[in-house]
CSV table of C-alpha atoms in Angstrom, one decimal:
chain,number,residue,atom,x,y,z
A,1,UNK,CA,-11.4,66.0,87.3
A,2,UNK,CA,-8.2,63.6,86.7
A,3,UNK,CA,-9.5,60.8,84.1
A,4,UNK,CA,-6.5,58.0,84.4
A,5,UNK,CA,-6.5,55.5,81.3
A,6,UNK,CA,-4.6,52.3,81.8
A,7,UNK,CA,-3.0,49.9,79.3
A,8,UNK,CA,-2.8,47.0,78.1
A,9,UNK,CA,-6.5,46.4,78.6
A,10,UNK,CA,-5.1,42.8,79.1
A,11,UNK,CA,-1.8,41.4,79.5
A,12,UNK,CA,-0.9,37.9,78.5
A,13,UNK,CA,2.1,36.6,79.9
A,14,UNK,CA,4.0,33.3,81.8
A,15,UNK,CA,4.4,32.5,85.0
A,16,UNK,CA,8.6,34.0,85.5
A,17,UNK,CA,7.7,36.4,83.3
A,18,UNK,CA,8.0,40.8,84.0
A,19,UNK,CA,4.8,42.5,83.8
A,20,UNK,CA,4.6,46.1,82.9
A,21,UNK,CA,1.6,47.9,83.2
A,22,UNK,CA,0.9,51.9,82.3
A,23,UNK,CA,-1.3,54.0,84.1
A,24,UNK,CA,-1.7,57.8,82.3
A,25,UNK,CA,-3.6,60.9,83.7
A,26,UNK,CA,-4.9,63.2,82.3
A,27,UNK,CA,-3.2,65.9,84.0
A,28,UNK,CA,-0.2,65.9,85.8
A,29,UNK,CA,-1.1,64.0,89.5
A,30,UNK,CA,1.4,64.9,92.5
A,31,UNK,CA,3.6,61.1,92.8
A,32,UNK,CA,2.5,60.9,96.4
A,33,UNK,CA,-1.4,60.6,95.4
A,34,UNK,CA,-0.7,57.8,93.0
A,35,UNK,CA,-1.6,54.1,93.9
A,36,UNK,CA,-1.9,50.6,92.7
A,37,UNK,CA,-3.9,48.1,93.4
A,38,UNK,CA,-4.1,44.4,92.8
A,39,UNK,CA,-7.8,42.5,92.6
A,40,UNK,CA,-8.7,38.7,92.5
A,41,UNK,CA,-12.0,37.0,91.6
A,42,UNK,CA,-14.3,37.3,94.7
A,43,UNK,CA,-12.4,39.0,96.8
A,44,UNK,CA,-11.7,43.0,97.7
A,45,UNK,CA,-8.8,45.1,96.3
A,46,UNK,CA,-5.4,45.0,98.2
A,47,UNK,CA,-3.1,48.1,98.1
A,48,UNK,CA,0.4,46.9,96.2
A,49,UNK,CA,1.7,50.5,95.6
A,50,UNK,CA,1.1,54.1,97.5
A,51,UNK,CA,2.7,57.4,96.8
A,52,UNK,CA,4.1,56.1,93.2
A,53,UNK,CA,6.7,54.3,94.2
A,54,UNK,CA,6.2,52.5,98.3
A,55,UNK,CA,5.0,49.2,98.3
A,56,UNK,CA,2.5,48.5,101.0
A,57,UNK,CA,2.8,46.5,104.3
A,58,UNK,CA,3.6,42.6,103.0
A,59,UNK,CA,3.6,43.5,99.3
A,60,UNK,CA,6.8,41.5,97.7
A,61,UNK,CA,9.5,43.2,96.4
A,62,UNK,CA,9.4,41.8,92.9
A,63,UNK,CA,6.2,44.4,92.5
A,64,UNK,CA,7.3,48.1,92.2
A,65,UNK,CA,6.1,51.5,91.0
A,66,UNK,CA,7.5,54.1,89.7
A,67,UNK,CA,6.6,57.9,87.3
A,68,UNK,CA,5.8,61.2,87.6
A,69,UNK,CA,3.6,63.8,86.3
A,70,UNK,CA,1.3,62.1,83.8
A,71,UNK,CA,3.4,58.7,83.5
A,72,UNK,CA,3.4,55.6,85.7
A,73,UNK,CA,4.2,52.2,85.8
A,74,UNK,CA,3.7,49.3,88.0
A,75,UNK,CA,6.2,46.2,86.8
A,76,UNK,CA,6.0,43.0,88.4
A,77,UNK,CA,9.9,41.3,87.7
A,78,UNK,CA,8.4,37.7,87.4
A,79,UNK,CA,5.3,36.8,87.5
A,80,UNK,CA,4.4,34.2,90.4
A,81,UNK,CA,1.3,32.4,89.8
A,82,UNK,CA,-0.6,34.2,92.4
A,83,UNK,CA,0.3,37.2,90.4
A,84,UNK,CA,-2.4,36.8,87.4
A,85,UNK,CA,-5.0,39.2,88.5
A,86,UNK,CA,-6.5,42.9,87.5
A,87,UNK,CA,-4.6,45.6,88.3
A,88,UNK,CA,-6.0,49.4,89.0
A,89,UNK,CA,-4.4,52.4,89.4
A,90,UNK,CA,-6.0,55.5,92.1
A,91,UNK,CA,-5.3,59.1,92.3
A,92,UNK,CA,-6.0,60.3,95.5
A,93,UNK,CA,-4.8,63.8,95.7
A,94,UNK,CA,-7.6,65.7,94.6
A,95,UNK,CA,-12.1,64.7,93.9
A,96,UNK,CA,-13.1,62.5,92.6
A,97,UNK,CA,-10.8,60.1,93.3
A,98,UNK,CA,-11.2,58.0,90.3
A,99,UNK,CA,-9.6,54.5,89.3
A,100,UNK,CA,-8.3,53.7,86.6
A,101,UNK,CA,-10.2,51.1,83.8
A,102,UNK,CA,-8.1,48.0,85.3
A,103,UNK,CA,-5.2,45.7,83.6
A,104,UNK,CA,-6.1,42.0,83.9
A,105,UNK,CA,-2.7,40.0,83.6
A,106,UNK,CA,-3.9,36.4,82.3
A,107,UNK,CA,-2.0,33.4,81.8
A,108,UNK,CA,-1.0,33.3,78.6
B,1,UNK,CA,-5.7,42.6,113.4
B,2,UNK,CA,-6.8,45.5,111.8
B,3,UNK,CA,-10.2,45.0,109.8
B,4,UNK,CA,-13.6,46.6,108.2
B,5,UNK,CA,-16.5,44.3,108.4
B,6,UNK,CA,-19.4,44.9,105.9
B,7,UNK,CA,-23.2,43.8,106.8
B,8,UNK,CA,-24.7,41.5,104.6
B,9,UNK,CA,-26.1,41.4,101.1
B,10,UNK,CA,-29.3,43.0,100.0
B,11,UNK,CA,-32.0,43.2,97.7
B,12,UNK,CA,-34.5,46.3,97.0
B,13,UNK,CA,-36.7,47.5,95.0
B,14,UNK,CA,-36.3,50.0,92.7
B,15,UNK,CA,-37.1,53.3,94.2
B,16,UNK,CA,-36.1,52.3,97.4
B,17,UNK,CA,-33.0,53.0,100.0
B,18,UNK,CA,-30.4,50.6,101.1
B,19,UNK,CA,-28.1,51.2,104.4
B,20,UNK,CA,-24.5,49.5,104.2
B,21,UNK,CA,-22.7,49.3,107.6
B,22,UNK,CA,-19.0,49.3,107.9
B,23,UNK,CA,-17.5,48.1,111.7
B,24,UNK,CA,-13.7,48.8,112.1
B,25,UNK,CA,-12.0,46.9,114.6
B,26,UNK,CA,-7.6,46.9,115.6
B,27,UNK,CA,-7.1,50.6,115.2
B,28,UNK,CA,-8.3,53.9,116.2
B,29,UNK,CA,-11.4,54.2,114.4
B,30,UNK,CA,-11.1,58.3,114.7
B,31,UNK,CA,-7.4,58.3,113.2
B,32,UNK,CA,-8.5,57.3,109.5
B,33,UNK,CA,-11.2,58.6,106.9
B,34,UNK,CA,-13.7,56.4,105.4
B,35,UNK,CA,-14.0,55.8,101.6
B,36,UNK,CA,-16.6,54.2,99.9
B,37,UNK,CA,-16.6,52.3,96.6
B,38,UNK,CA,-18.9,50.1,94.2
B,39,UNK,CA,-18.1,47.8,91.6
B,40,UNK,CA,-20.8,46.3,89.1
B,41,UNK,CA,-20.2,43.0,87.9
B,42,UNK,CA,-17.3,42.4,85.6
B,43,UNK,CA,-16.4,46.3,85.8
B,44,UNK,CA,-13.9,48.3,87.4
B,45,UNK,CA,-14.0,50.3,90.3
B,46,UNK,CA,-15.8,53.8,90.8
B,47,UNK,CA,-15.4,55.9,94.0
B,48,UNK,CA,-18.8,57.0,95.6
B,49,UNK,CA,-17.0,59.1,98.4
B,50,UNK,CA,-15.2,60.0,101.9
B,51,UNK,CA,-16.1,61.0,105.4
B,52,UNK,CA,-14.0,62.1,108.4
B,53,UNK,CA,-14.8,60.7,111.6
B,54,UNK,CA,-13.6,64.0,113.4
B,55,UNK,CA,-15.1,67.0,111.4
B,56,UNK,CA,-17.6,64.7,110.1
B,57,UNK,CA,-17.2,66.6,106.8
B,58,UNK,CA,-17.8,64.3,103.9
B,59,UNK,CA,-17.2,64.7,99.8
B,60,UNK,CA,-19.5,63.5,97.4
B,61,UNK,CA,-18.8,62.2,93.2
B,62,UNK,CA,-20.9,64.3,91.5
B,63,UNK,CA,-22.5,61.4,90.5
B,64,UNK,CA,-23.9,60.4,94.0
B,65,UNK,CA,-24.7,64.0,94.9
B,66,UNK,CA,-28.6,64.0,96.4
B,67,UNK,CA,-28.8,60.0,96.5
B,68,UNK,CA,-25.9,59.0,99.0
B,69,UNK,CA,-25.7,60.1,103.0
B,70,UNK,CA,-22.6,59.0,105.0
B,71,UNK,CA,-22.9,58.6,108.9
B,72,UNK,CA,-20.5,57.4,111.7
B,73,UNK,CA,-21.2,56.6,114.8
B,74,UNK,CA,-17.8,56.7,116.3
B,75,UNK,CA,-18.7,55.0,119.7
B,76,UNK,CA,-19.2,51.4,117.8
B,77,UNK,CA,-16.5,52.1,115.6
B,78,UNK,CA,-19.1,52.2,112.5
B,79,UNK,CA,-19.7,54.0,109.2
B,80,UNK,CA,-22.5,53.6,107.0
B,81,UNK,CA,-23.5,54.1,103.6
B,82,UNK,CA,-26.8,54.8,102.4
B,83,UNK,CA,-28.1,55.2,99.0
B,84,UNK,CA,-31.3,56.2,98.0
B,85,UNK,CA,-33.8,56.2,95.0
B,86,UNK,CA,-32.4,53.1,93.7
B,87,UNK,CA,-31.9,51.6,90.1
B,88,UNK,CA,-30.7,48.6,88.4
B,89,UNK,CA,-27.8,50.3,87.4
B,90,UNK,CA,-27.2,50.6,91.2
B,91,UNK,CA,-26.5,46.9,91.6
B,92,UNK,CA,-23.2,46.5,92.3
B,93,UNK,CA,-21.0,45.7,95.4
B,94,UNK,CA,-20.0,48.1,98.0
B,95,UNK,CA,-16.5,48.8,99.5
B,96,UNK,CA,-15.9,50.4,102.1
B,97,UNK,CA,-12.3,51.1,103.0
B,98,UNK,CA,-10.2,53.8,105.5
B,99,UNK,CA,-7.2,55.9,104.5
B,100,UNK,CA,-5.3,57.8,106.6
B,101,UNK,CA,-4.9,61.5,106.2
B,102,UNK,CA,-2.4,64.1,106.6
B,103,UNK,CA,-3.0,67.7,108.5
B,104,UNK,CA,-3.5,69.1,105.2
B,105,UNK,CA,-6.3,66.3,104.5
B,106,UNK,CA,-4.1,64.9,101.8
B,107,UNK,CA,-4.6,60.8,101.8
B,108,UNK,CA,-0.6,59.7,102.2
B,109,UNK,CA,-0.8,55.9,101.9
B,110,UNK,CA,-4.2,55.6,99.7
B,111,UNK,CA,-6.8,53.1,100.7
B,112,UNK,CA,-4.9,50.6,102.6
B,113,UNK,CA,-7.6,48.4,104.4
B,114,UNK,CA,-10.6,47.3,103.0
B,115,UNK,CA,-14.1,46.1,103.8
B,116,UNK,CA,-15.0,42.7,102.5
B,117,UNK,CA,-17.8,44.0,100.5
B,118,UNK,CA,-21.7,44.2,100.5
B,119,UNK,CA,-23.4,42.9,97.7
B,120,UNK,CA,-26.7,45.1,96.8
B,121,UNK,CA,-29.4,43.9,94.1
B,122,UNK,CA,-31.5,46.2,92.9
B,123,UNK,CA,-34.1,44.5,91.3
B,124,UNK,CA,-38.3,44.4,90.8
């Protein structure tokens, strides 16, 4: 099974600020099973990112993915205050179709 | 408006089952697969599994193999989730949420809708 580790566990930054979080497999994942998703307090994850790199229906453009094989990244160019949240990352090419530990972005 | 809604929270006993509903409404309920996920408090997320509306083939984690069954009944637009000899470590919230699959079965867009989630206490 593909075990996906993410870092930072958290990420302290300012509102304006670019966020850049890693998400690594351990073995390669095919880009178009790869996805991000963004999770607030209370409420159920929304789909940012799908096939590496496509931002999902609504999802502003200052969020974007990107990697291959092993390696990828979700940035987020300046941070709006709805932004601060945790951050997951989903291969869903092959089972199980594990998650990733989660990034929490916090105010810093 | 495309949406999953999730029945209501629950509490059981240890030992015991608990049946999660799912009703899809503003698509084509048969077009999309349905995933289900749980997330204890304060922890991440952790895929349970996936059914397909048409073949009604499903996929288990290894982890929920023997203690999970998911149905459909496609002429409500409905999928459910039941899990069975139940434990504390079991309380958690449910997702349910669809994703739409290509003719090779490959997801395309991962999990793009999602239910609102189900709470379930397991608890003597």
């Amino acid at each position: 099974e593909i075990v996906l580790t993410q870092s930072p566990g958290t990420l302290s930054l300012s509102p304006g600020e670019r966020a850049t979080l890693s998400c690594r497999a351990s073995q390669s994942v095919t880009s178009s099973y790869l996805g991000w998703y963004q999770q607030k307090p209370g409420q159920a994850p929304r789909l940012l990112i799908y096939g590496a790199s496509s931002r999902a229906t609504g999802i502003p453009d200052r969020f974007s993915g990107s990697g291959s094989g092993t390696d990828f990244t979700l940035t987020i160019s300046r941070l709006e205050p709805e932004d601060f949240a945790v951050y997951y990352c989903q291969q869903y090419g092959y089972t199980p179709l594990h998650f990733g530990g989660g990034t929490k972005v916090e105010i810093k | 408006h495309v949406q999953l809604v999730q029945s209501g929270a629950e509490v059981k006993k240890p030992g015991a089952s608990v049946k999660v509903s799912c009703k899809a409404s503003g698509y084509t309920f048969t077009s999309y697969d349905m995933n289900w996920v749980r997330q204890a408090t304060g922890q991440g997320l952790e895929w349970i599994g996936w059914m397909n509306p048409n073949s009604r083939n499903t996929g288990y984690a290894q982890k929920f193999q023997g203690r999970v069954t998911m149905t459909m009944d496609t002429s409500i637009s409905t999928a459910y989730m039941e899990l069975s000899s139940l434990r504390s470590e079991d309380t958690a919230v449910y997702y349910c949420a669809r994703a739409y699959s290509d003719r090779s079965g490959y997801y395309t867009d991962g999990f793009d809708i999602w239910g609102q989630g189900t709470m379930v206490t397991v608890s003597s």
